[in-house]
Amino acid sequence: MKKIMFCFMVCIGSNQSFSQEIEEQGILDTINKNEIWLNFTPVVQVIIGAGAPYQSEFGLMYKRHLKGKYWLRAGGIVSPQQNYWDPTSYDVIVGDSLLITTSNERGGYHYAGFIGIEYRKTNSKITRFIGADLIYRQENTFRRIVEQDYFIDSIAAFPERHKYVRPMGDPEELYQERNQLMGGGVGVVAGLIFPLTEHFLLSAQVYMDFVFSVGERELIDRTTGVHIKNSGTTQFDFNQSLFQANLLFRF
C-alpha cells in the first residue's frame, strides 16, 4: 500500500512539474512572439564619423514568430528629402579677374515597404538569422548643374580665393534631370542578434536588394535647348548596405 501511495505521489508531482513547465513555456512563447525593430544606423554613422547625411535611412520593422525557427518580417524604410553638392565641381579662371564655378547638385528621397520570411538559429545567447523579402520601392531624384561667376579682387591671394571673390549676379542653371520611379524586387538579409535584457536586444546585419523600376524621366539642357520627357523609363538597381544597426523590443 505504501508503494502504491508513493507511486501515486510521484505521478502527481511529475504531472504538476510537467504542467508548470508547459505553462512557463507558454508564457515565454507569448513574450517572444513579437518584436519591434528600430533602425538607428544614421546615429551610429554620426558617432563614428562614417557615411554621408544624404545616405541616411530610417526604418521600422515588425516581426512575429510563426512556427519553429521561422519568423514573419514586415516594415518600411524612408530616406527624407536631402540635397548635396557633388565633389566633382570644377573652376575656370578667365583672365585675371573672373572665376567661373560649375557645380553639380544632387538630391531626392525614397521610401520602400517589404514583407518576408526569416529563419533563426540560436547558439548560446547569440542568434543568427537569414531572410528574404518582397519589396515595393518609390523614389524621386534630381541632378542639376549650376554655373556661378565670381569677380576676383586679388589674383595674388587666389589660393584663398574664398576670402577675395564676390559673386556676380545669381547662379545660372545649365542642366536639370528629374526621375520619378516606382518598382518592386527582392531583398536578402543576414545578421546577428545580441541580448541586452529580457525585452531589449541589439542587432547587426547586412542587406542587399534588387529592384526593377519604371517611371518618368525629364531632362532639360539649357545650353543646347534640349527638353526630353520620357514616361516609359526603366531602371534596374542593386543596393547594398554592408552595416545596419537595430534596436529591438521583444514582447
XYZ file of N, CA and C in Angstrom:
753
model
N 0.834 -1.207 0.000
C 0.000 0.000 0.000
C 0.870 1.259 0.000
N 1.962 1.217 0.789
C 2.865 2.363 0.830
C 3.512 2.600 -0.519
N 3.858 1.482 -1.221
C 4.476 1.614 -2.538
C 3.510 2.242 -3.531
N 2.220 1.843 -3.423
C 1.199 2.399 -4.322
C 1.032 3.890 -4.072
N 0.970 4.279 -2.778
C 0.829 5.694 -2.438
C 2.040 6.487 -2.908
N 3.250 5.897 -2.777
C 4.472 6.581 -3.213
C 4.449 6.820 -4.720
N 4.053 5.791 -5.467
C 3.974 5.930 -6.930
C 2.935 6.968 -7.316
N 1.813 6.989 -6.565
C 0.750 7.954 -6.849
C 1.245 9.389 -6.634
N 1.992 9.607 -5.529
C 2.516 10.939 -5.239
C 3.554 11.357 -6.275
N 4.390 10.401 -6.712
C 5.387 10.707 -7.742
C 4.711 11.116 -9.034
N 3.641 10.402 -9.396
C 2.906 10.726 -10.629
C 2.279 12.108 -10.546
N 1.693 12.430 -9.372
C 1.075 13.752 -9.204
C 2.134 14.843 -9.290
N 3.285 14.623 -8.606
C 4.357 15.615 -8.644
C 4.907 15.810 -10.038
N 5.073 14.706 -10.766
C 5.584 14.799 -12.133
C 4.613 15.533 -13.024
N 3.320 15.245 -12.828
C 2.297 15.908 -13.642
C 2.259 17.398 -13.365
N 2.384 17.782 -12.073
C 2.401 19.201 -11.726
C 3.630 19.892 -12.306
N 4.783 19.204 -12.206
C 6.013 19.780 -12.760
C 5.912 19.954 -14.265
N 5.342 18.927 -14.924
C 5.184 18.997 -16.380
C 4.219 20.114 -16.770
N 3.132 20.246 -16.001
C 2.156 21.307 -16.273
C 2.771 22.676 -16.073
N 3.623 22.798 -15.015
C 4.282 24.076 -14.756
C 5.241 24.429 -15.885
N 5.969 23.408 -16.395
C 6.888 23.655 -17.499
C 6.141 24.118 -18.738
N 4.996 23.467 -19.008
C 4.190 23.870 -20.160
C 3.688 25.292 -19.998
N 3.249 25.632 -18.767
C 2.748 26.983 -18.508
C 3.858 28.016 -18.671
N 5.059 27.708 -18.116
C 6.178 28.635 -18.240
C 6.599 28.791 -19.693
N 6.609 27.670 -20.437
C 6.981 27.748 -21.840
C 5.956 28.555 -22.621
N 4.681 28.401 -22.235
C 3.635 29.186 -22.892
C 3.818 30.670 -22.658
N 4.216 31.040 -21.423
C 4.469 32.446 -21.116
C 5.642 32.963 -21.934
N 6.721 32.154 -22.024
C 7.886 32.566 -22.804
C 7.537 32.713 -24.272
N 6.746 31.768 -24.791
C 6.345 31.858 -26.195
C 5.547 33.123 -26.445
N 4.695 33.491 -25.478
C 3.902 34.711 -25.628
C 4.809 35.938 -25.610
N 5.796 35.931 -24.702
C 6.711 37.063 -24.609
C 7.540 37.205 -25.874
N 8.008 36.087 -26.398
C 8.952 36.111 -27.508
C 8.292 36.094 -28.879
N 6.998 36.238 -28.938
C 6.302 36.071 -30.213
C 6.342 37.326 -31.074
N 6.545 38.503 -30.509
C 6.505 39.759 -31.260
C 7.768 40.577 -31.013
N 8.197 41.293 -32.065
C 9.357 42.180 -31.962
C 9.132 43.440 -32.784
N 9.606 44.557 -32.256
C 9.660 45.820 -32.990
C 11.136 46.170 -33.189
N 11.521 46.407 -34.440
C 12.910 46.745 -34.782
C 12.985 48.199 -35.223
N 13.903 48.948 -34.621
C 14.146 50.340 -34.992
C 15.562 50.467 -35.541
N 15.673 50.921 -36.778
C 16.982 51.088 -37.415
C 17.604 52.410 -36.955
N 18.729 52.333 -36.247
C 19.410 53.556 -35.797
C 20.793 53.673 -36.428
N 20.960 53.131 -37.641
C 22.235 53.228 -38.356
C 22.703 54.671 -38.531
N 21.806 55.644 -38.897
C 22.276 57.032 -39.035
C 22.924 57.579 -37.769
N 22.417 57.174 -36.599
C 23.000 57.629 -35.339
C 24.415 57.074 -35.184
N 24.589 55.793 -35.529
C 25.912 55.171 -35.447
C 26.879 55.849 -36.412
N 26.401 56.189 -37.626
C 27.256 56.855 -38.605
C 27.748 58.202 -38.087
N 26.875 58.936 -37.423
C 27.268 60.235 -36.875
C 28.306 60.055 -35.771
N 28.103 59.048 -34.908
C 29.012 58.831 -33.780
C 30.413 58.462 -34.254
N 30.499 57.564 -35.252
C 31.816 57.103 -35.703
C 32.358 57.929 -36.860
N 31.552 58.908 -37.337
C 32.016 59.781 -38.409
C 32.055 59.131 -39.766
N 31.200 58.140 -40.006
C 31.173 57.445 -41.295
C 29.889 57.772 -42.032
N 29.934 57.619 -43.363
C 28.741 57.843 -44.163
C 28.500 59.309 -44.415
N 27.504 59.571 -45.242
C 27.149 60.943 -45.598
C 25.697 61.191 -45.225
N 25.339 62.434 -44.877
C 23.973 62.716 -44.448
C 22.915 62.317 -45.465
N 23.216 62.507 -46.759
C 22.206 62.224 -47.763
C 21.959 60.730 -47.937
N 22.747 59.860 -47.311
C 22.550 58.425 -47.396
C 21.728 57.891 -46.232
N 21.294 58.735 -45.337
C 20.601 58.291 -44.141
C 19.262 57.657 -44.482
N 19.013 56.506 -43.869
C 17.738 55.819 -43.998
C 17.216 55.511 -42.605
N 15.915 55.732 -42.414
C 15.273 55.431 -41.149
C 14.254 54.323 -41.390
N 14.322 53.281 -40.565
C 13.459 52.131 -40.797
C 12.772 51.653 -39.533
N 11.595 51.054 -39.726
C 10.825 50.452 -38.638
C 10.291 49.116 -39.141
N 10.406 48.091 -38.309
C 10.019 46.758 -38.747
C 9.315 46.015 -37.613
N 8.335 45.184 -38.008
C 7.631 44.323 -37.058
C 7.908 42.872 -37.431
N 8.213 42.052 -36.415
C 8.439 40.627 -36.648
C 7.575 39.806 -35.692
N 7.086 38.684 -36.212
C 6.239 37.806 -35.402
C 6.669 36.358 -35.606
N 6.776 35.649 -34.483
C 7.153 34.242 -34.544
C 6.020 33.432 -35.162
N 6.346 32.620 -36.167
C 5.344 31.800 -36.840
C 5.318 30.389 -36.262
N 6.395 29.639 -36.510
C 6.468 28.266 -36.035
C 7.906 27.802 -36.116
N 8.338 27.075 -35.081
C 9.702 26.578 -35.093
C 10.711 27.711 -35.117
N 11.555 27.731 -36.145
C 12.600 28.744 -36.264
C 12.269 29.818 -37.293
N 11.010 29.910 -37.686
C 10.618 30.846 -38.739
C 9.840 32.028 -38.171
N 10.155 33.218 -38.713
C 9.517 34.463 -38.297
C 9.007 35.211 -39.522
N 7.887 35.900 -39.333
C 7.378 36.827 -40.346
C 8.012 38.189 -40.114
N 8.429 38.865 -41.185
C 9.029 40.194 -41.085
C 8.322 41.137 -42.058
N 7.980 42.333 -41.575
C 7.320 43.337 -42.413
C 7.684 44.719 -41.891
N 7.901 45.660 -42.811
C 8.272 47.000 -42.373
C 8.491 47.940 -43.523
N 9.150 49.049 -43.222
C 9.401 50.051 -44.243
C 10.602 50.907 -43.888
N 11.166 51.551 -44.905
C 12.273 52.481 -44.716
C 11.969 53.762 -45.478
N 12.539 54.859 -45.018
C 12.371 56.136 -45.700
C 13.672 56.921 -45.602
N 14.045 57.544 -46.710
C 15.165 58.475 -46.740
C 14.588 59.838 -47.079
N 14.541 60.777 -46.132
C 13.898 62.069 -46.370
C 14.625 62.895 -47.419
N 13.926 63.923 -47.916
C 14.499 64.808 -48.938
C 15.783 65.444 -48.425
N 16.886 65.154 -49.118
C 18.174 65.726 -48.741
C 18.973 66.017 -50.002
N 19.542 67.208 -50.082
C 20.326 67.639 -51.240
C 21.791 67.797 -50.842
N 22.677 67.608 -51.800
C 24.102 67.766 -51.530
C 24.812 68.179 -52.810
N 25.972 68.791 -52.636
C 26.793 69.220 -53.761
C 27.835 68.152 -54.055
N 27.865 67.728 -55.298
C 28.795 66.697 -55.741
C 30.230 67.237 -55.701
N 31.192 66.459 -55.199
C 32.590 66.932 -55.147
C 33.255 67.053 -56.517
N 32.556 66.688 -57.596
C 33.149 66.795 -58.942
C 33.051 68.204 -59.513
N 32.642 69.186 -58.721
C 32.584 70.572 -59.186
C 33.972 71.053 -59.609
N 34.010 72.003 -60.570
C 35.302 72.498 -61.044
C 35.235 74.002 -61.297
N 36.428 74.637 -61.351
C 36.549 76.082 -61.534
C 37.334 76.388 -62.812
N 36.992 77.517 -63.433
C 37.714 78.007 -64.608
C 38.029 79.483 -64.385
N 39.304 79.869 -64.592
C 39.715 81.266 -64.465
C 39.769 81.894 -65.850
N 39.102 83.026 -66.002
C 39.116 83.774 -67.263
C 39.846 85.084 -67.013
N 40.990 85.265 -67.696
C 41.788 86.461 -67.447
C 42.367 86.428 -66.050
N 42.385 87.588 -65.397
C 42.911 87.646 -64.034
C 41.891 88.197 -63.051
N 40.636 88.292 -63.483
C 39.641 88.866 -62.576
C 38.311 88.117 -62.567
N 38.190 87.020 -63.338
C 36.916 86.307 -63.418
C 37.115 84.826 -63.095
N 36.296 84.337 -62.188
C 36.298 82.927 -61.813
C 34.912 82.352 -62.091
N 34.854 81.279 -62.884
C 33.588 80.609 -63.201
C 33.580 79.249 -62.503
N 32.623 79.065 -61.614
C 32.497 77.816 -60.862
C 31.295 77.028 -61.368
N 31.529 75.790 -61.745
C 30.456 74.898 -62.188
C 30.277 73.802 -61.145
N 29.063 73.687 -60.616
C 28.793 72.760 -59.516
C 27.665 71.806 -59.882
N 27.754 70.598 -59.351
C 26.721 69.580 -59.534
C 25.958 69.393 -58.230
N 24.658 69.585 -58.277
C 23.821 69.356 -57.103
C 22.946 68.127 -57.346
N 22.899 67.265 -56.354
C 22.071 66.066 -56.426
C 21.190 66.000 -55.189
N 20.120 65.244 -55.293
C 19.244 65.102 -54.144
C 18.042 64.246 -54.458
N 17.150 64.179 -53.491
C 15.936 63.401 -53.662
C 15.569 62.652 -52.397
N 14.587 61.789 -52.537
C 14.142 60.965 -51.416
C 13.627 59.641 -51.961
N 13.510 58.664 -51.096
C 12.910 57.393 -51.480
C 12.294 56.738 -50.251
N 11.358 55.847 -50.502
C 10.792 55.038 -49.428
C 10.434 53.672 -49.983
N 10.352 52.698 -49.102
C 10.094 51.325 -49.526
C 9.364 50.574 -48.426
N 8.564 49.595 -48.837
C 7.908 48.680 -47.920
C 8.267 47.254 -48.294
N 8.281 46.367 -47.315
C 8.672 44.989 -47.609
C 7.983 44.017 -46.658
N 7.891 42.765 -47.089
C 7.363 41.676 -46.277
C 8.112 40.410 -46.659
N 8.443 39.581 -45.663
C 9.227 38.398 -45.968
C 9.249 37.396 -44.826
N 10.126 36.404 -44.985
C 10.287 35.315 -44.027
C 11.727 35.303 -43.529
N 11.874 34.952 -42.243
C 13.195 34.921 -41.619
C 13.410 33.584 -40.906
N 14.614 33.056 -41.026
C 14.987 31.812 -40.343
C 16.046 32.139 -39.295
N 15.862 31.601 -38.069
C 16.779 31.897 -36.969
C 17.356 30.627 -36.351
N 18.569 30.774 -35.839
C 19.218 29.698 -35.101
C 20.020 30.319 -33.968
N 19.786 29.814 -32.741
C 20.422 30.386 -31.557
C 21.510 29.465 -31.028
N 22.704 30.019 -30.836
C 23.814 29.333 -30.185
C 24.184 30.129 -28.949
N 24.084 29.491 -27.781
C 24.309 30.195 -26.531
C 23.318 31.354 -26.436
N 23.798 32.603 -26.361
C 22.891 33.745 -26.272
C 22.778 34.524 -27.578
N 23.608 34.192 -28.553
C 23.618 34.922 -29.824
C 22.744 34.205 -30.845
N 21.897 34.960 -31.513
C 21.007 34.404 -32.530
C 21.459 34.840 -33.913
N 21.612 33.881 -34.811
C 21.924 34.171 -36.206
C 20.645 34.067 -37.023
N 20.537 34.906 -38.048
C 19.335 34.845 -38.875
C 19.652 35.188 -40.322
N 18.845 34.618 -41.208
C 18.857 34.956 -42.628
C 17.409 35.129 -43.055
N 17.184 35.929 -44.087
C 15.815 36.167 -44.520
C 15.743 36.647 -45.950
N 14.528 36.674 -46.469
C 14.271 37.148 -47.831
C 12.973 37.944 -47.828
N 12.932 39.030 -48.628
C 11.779 39.933 -48.665
C 11.302 40.166 -50.088
N 10.018 40.491 -50.203
C 9.465 41.113 -51.399
C 9.386 42.609 -51.127
N 9.786 43.444 -52.095
C 9.963 44.879 -51.864
C 9.138 45.701 -52.841
N 8.535 46.778 -52.325
C 7.967 47.837 -53.167
C 8.745 49.109 -52.859
N 9.177 49.815 -53.908
C 10.043 50.981 -53.711
C 9.605 52.123 -54.620
N 9.676 53.350 -54.096
C 9.398 54.547 -54.886
C 10.461 55.591 -54.568
N 10.920 56.290 -55.618
C 11.955 57.299 -55.408
C 11.778 58.474 -56.354
N 12.127 59.646 -55.869
C 12.191 60.877 -56.655
C 13.596 61.449 -56.487
N 14.318 61.584 -57.587
C 15.683 62.100 -57.526
C 15.872 63.201 -58.562
N 16.874 64.029 -58.351
C 17.181 65.076 -59.323
C 18.686 65.316 -59.358
N 19.122 65.904 -60.460
C 20.509 66.344 -60.621
C 20.482 67.615 -61.449
N 21.250 68.612 -61.036
C 21.327 69.841 -61.818
C 22.749 70.389 -61.790
N 23.117 71.071 -62.870
C 24.425 71.709 -62.992
C 24.220 73.216 -62.954
N 24.917 73.869 -62.052
C 24.762 75.305 -61.831
C 26.100 75.999 -62.062
N 26.038 77.135 -62.742
C 27.243 77.920 -63.007
C 27.137 79.267 -62.302
N 28.209 79.663 -61.638
C 28.244 80.932 -60.912
C 29.525 81.680 -61.272
N 29.376 82.967 -61.625
C 30.530 83.820 -61.927
C 30.930 84.612 -60.687
N 32.253 84.732 -60.486
C 32.785 85.493 -59.362
C 33.830 86.489 -59.877
N 33.877 87.640 -59.239
C 34.911 88.640 -59.519
C 36.041 88.450 -58.520
N 37.275 88.289 -59.028
C 38.439 88.083 -58.165
C 39.039 89.437 -57.806
N 39.101 89.750 -56.529
C 39.663 91.019 -56.074
C 41.178 91.024 -56.122
N 41.797 89.872 -55.854
C 43.262 89.824 -55.814
C 43.728 88.471 -56.311
N 44.299 88.441 -57.500
C 44.765 87.177 -58.048
C 45.927 86.617 -57.241
N 46.677 87.498 -56.557
C 47.812 87.032 -55.757
C 47.349 86.168 -54.593
N 46.153 86.420 -54.135
C 45.632 85.664 -52.993
C 44.730 84.520 -53.440
N 44.891 84.093 -54.693
C 43.994 83.083 -55.255
C 43.927 81.783 -54.443
N 45.026 81.307 -53.820
C 44.899 80.084 -53.014
C 43.851 80.194 -51.914
N 43.550 81.413 -51.493
C 42.499 81.614 -50.509
C 41.387 82.451 -51.129
N 40.966 82.032 -52.323
C 40.045 82.868 -53.095
C 38.680 83.043 -52.437
N 38.325 82.128 -51.520
C 37.028 82.284 -50.882
C 36.971 83.566 -50.046
N 38.144 84.152 -49.744
C 38.176 85.405 -48.990
C 38.225 86.631 -49.902
N 38.487 86.402 -51.204
C 38.755 87.533 -52.078
C 37.889 87.557 -53.343
N 36.823 86.783 -53.370
C 35.947 86.789 -54.540
C 34.553 87.240 -54.141
N 33.847 87.820 -55.130
C 32.476 88.262 -54.918
C 31.613 87.718 -56.044
N 30.421 87.197 -55.733
C 29.552 86.674 -56.788
C 29.070 87.791 -57.707
N 28.941 87.458 -58.979
C 28.426 88.401 -59.977
C 27.045 87.913 -60.421
N 26.012 88.462 -59.831
C 24.655 88.062 -60.177
C 24.253 86.753 -59.527
N 23.153 86.183 -60.020
C 22.620 84.938 -59.472
C 23.189 83.733 -60.220
N 23.212 82.551 -59.572
C 23.668 81.343 -60.261
C 22.768 81.030 -61.458
N 23.346 80.461 -62.502
C 22.603 80.095 -63.707
C 22.538 78.573 -63.820
N 21.333 78.052 -63.971
C 21.160 76.611 -64.115
C 21.374 76.211 -65.572
N 22.335 75.313 -65.807
C 22.656 74.872 -67.163
C 21.952 73.572 -67.539
N 21.746 72.707 -66.553
C 21.234 71.368 -66.852
C 20.400 70.882 -65.675
N 19.319 70.153 -65.983
C 18.475 69.597 -64.930
C 17.922 68.249 -65.375
N 17.931 67.301 -64.460
C 17.377 65.967 -64.729
C 16.582 65.510 -63.512
N 15.338 65.063 -63.746
C 14.480 64.598 -62.661
C 13.938 63.213 -62.987
N 13.860 62.367 -61.955
C 13.366 60.999 -62.122
C 12.312 60.702 -61.070
N 11.201 60.128 -61.509
C 10.150 59.647 -60.617
C 9.904 58.183 -60.969
N 10.332 57.290 -60.086
C 10.307 55.864 -60.385
C 9.616 55.087 -59.275
N 8.978 53.983 -59.658
C 8.418 53.048 -58.690
C 8.607 51.637 -59.230
N 8.776 50.691 -58.322
C 9.011 49.335 -58.782
C 9.044 48.341 -57.643
N 9.415 47.125 -57.978
C 9.461 46.050 -56.998
C 10.661 45.167 -57.215
N 10.926 44.316 -56.229
C 12.066 43.423 -56.326
C 12.157 42.512 -55.124
N 13.347 41.992 -54.898
C 13.592 41.078 -53.783
C 14.800 41.563 -52.995
N 14.822 41.218 -51.714
C 15.942 41.561 -50.853
C 16.362 40.366 -50.022
N 17.626 40.312 -49.654
C 18.152 39.248 -48.793
C 18.898 39.891 -47.629
N 18.849 39.236 -46.469
C 19.430 39.796 -45.255
C 20.091 38.688 -44.448
N 21.136 39.036 -43.706
C 21.788 38.117 -42.771
C 22.347 38.939 -41.623
N 22.262 38.395 -40.410
C 22.747 39.174 -39.281
C 22.784 38.406 -37.982
N 23.091 39.138 -36.900
C 23.210 38.588 -35.556
C 22.362 39.407 -34.594
N 21.833 38.743 -33.562
C 21.047 39.399 -32.515
C 21.742 39.169 -31.176
N 21.965 40.257 -30.428
C 22.653 40.186 -29.141
C 21.698 40.655 -28.040
N 21.433 39.847 -27.022
C 20.507 40.252 -25.955
C 21.124 41.275 -25.011
N 20.321 42.243 -24.602
C 20.708 43.202 -23.572
C 19.977 42.894 -22.274
N 18.641 42.850 -22.362
C 17.794 42.463 -21.244
C 16.763 41.467 -21.768
N 15.777 41.173 -20.944
C 14.732 40.233 -21.363
C 13.947 40.760 -22.554
N 13.768 42.080 -22.624
C 12.922 42.661 -23.661
C 13.689 43.480 -24.694
N 14.900 43.915 -24.388
C 15.654 44.762 -25.316
C 16.877 44.013 -25.841
N 17.095 44.146 -27.168
C 18.197 43.464 -27.828
C 18.807 44.386 -28.876
N 20.008 44.029 -29.348
C 20.674 44.740 -30.436
C 20.889 43.789 -31.603
N 20.891 44.353 -32.805
C 21.123 43.544 -33.996
C 22.074 44.268 -34.938
N 22.943 43.497 -35.578
C 23.805 43.995 -36.651
C 23.568 43.110 -37.869
N 23.378 43.726 -39.043
C 23.022 42.941 -40.218
C 23.548 43.575 -41.494
N 23.591 42.767 -42.551
C 23.876 43.244 -43.903
C 22.629 42.994 -44.740
N 22.401 43.886 -45.717
C 21.176 43.787 -46.523
C 21.496 44.143 -47.970
N 20.929 43.381 -48.896
C 21.072 43.648 -50.322
C 19.711 43.499 -50.990
N 19.429 44.360 -51.967
C 18.174 44.217 -52.704
C 18.388 44.464 -54.192
N 17.491 43.890 -54.970
C 17.491 44.016 -56.422
C 16.103 44.516 -56.818
N 16.024 45.712 -57.388
C 14.738 46.354 -57.670
C 14.676 46.783 -59.132
N 13.573 46.440 -59.793
C 13.309 46.885 -61.160
C 12.212 47.946 -61.104
N 12.487 49.137 -61.663
C 11.563 50.270 -61.557
C 11.181 50.810 -62.923
N 9.988 51.398 -62.988
C 9.526 52.108 -64.181
C 9.016 53.467 -63.730
N 9.030 54.438 -64.649
C 8.552 55.757 -64.266
C 8.812 56.802 -65.319
N 8.993 58.033 -64.841
C 9.123 59.187 -65.725
C 10.468 59.868 -65.505
N 11.087 60.267 -66.606
C 12.361 60.987 -66.544
C 12.276 62.238 -67.406
N 12.686 63.368 -66.842
C 12.665 64.643 -67.565
C 14.063 65.243 -67.577
N 14.489 65.688 -68.755
C 15.825 66.254 -68.929
C 15.711 67.608 -69.618
N 16.346 68.617 -69.030
C 16.364 69.966 -69.602
C 17.810 70.433 -69.688
N 18.288 70.658 -70.919
C 19.647 71.160 -71.151
C 19.530 72.563 -71.735
N 19.790 73.564 -70.914
C 19.605 74.951 -71.354
C 20.748 75.444 -72.237
N 21.844 74.726 -72.279
C 22.946 75.129 -73.162
C 22.667 74.752 -74.613
N 21.866 73.710 -74.829
C 21.539 73.266 -76.193
C 20.070 73.447 -76.534
N 19.243 73.742 -75.514
C 17.815 73.892 -75.756
C 17.061 72.580 -75.813
N 17.692 71.482 -75.450
C 17.054 70.163 -75.496
C 16.163 69.969 -74.269
N 14.925 69.501 -74.517
C 13.987 69.194 -73.438
C 13.344 67.849 -73.756
N 13.666 66.834 -72.952
C 13.164 65.479 -73.185
C 12.372 65.031 -71.963
N 11.180 64.481 -72.236
C 10.358 63.930 -71.164
C 9.907 62.537 -71.576
N 10.369 61.542 -70.845
C 10.107 60.144 -71.188
C 9.324 59.490 -70.058
N 8.119 59.000 -70.372
C 7.274 58.380 -69.350
C 7.436 56.862 -69.308
N 8.292 56.311 -70.141
C 8.496 54.861 -70.162
C 9.872 54.453 -69.699
N 10.454 55.228 -68.807
C 11.813 54.954 -68.335
C 11.844 53.706 -67.449
N 12.834 52.862 -67.659
C 13.042 51.685 -66.816
C 14.420 51.763 -66.176
N 14.530 51.138 -65.012
C 15.802 51.194 -64.287
C 15.940 49.961 -63.408
N 17.129 49.374 -63.383
C 17.418 48.230 -62.516
C 18.471 48.651 -61.501
N 18.158 48.488 -60.220
C 19.061 48.919 -59.150
C 19.511 47.735 -58.308
N 20.783 47.755 -57.963
C 21.334 46.826 -56.977
C 21.857 47.661 -55.818
N 21.215 47.540 -54.664
C 21.593 48.321 -53.492
C 22.121 47.382 -52.415
N 23.136 47.833 -51.711
C 23.676 47.032 -50.622
C 24.039 47.920 -49.447
N 23.710 47.434 -48.268
C 24.075 48.112 -47.031
C 24.914 47.132 -46.220
N 26.220 47.402 -46.144
C 27.127 46.461 -45.505
C 27.014 46.474 -43.991
N 26.349 47.488 -43.432
C 26.164 47.513 -41.983
C 24.862 48.232 -41.649
N 24.014 47.561 -40.898
C 22.804 48.170 -40.359
C 22.700 47.793 -38.889
N 22.406 48.766 -38.047
C 22.248 48.536 -36.614
C 20.788 48.750 -36.234
N 20.263 47.857 -35.405
C 18.868 47.926 -34.993
C 18.746 47.734 -33.489
N 17.795 48.457 -32.906
C 17.409 48.245 -31.518
C 16.087 47.496 -31.511
N 16.014 46.384 -30.761
C 14.837 45.529 -30.756
C 14.107 45.635 -29.429
N 12.781 45.604 -29.511
C 11.943 45.467 -28.322
C 11.103 44.215 -28.503
N 11.276 43.251 -27.634
C 10.585 41.961 -27.731
C 9.468 41.903 -26.700
N 8.282 41.497 -27.148
C 7.147 41.420 -26.221
C 6.210 40.296 -26.612
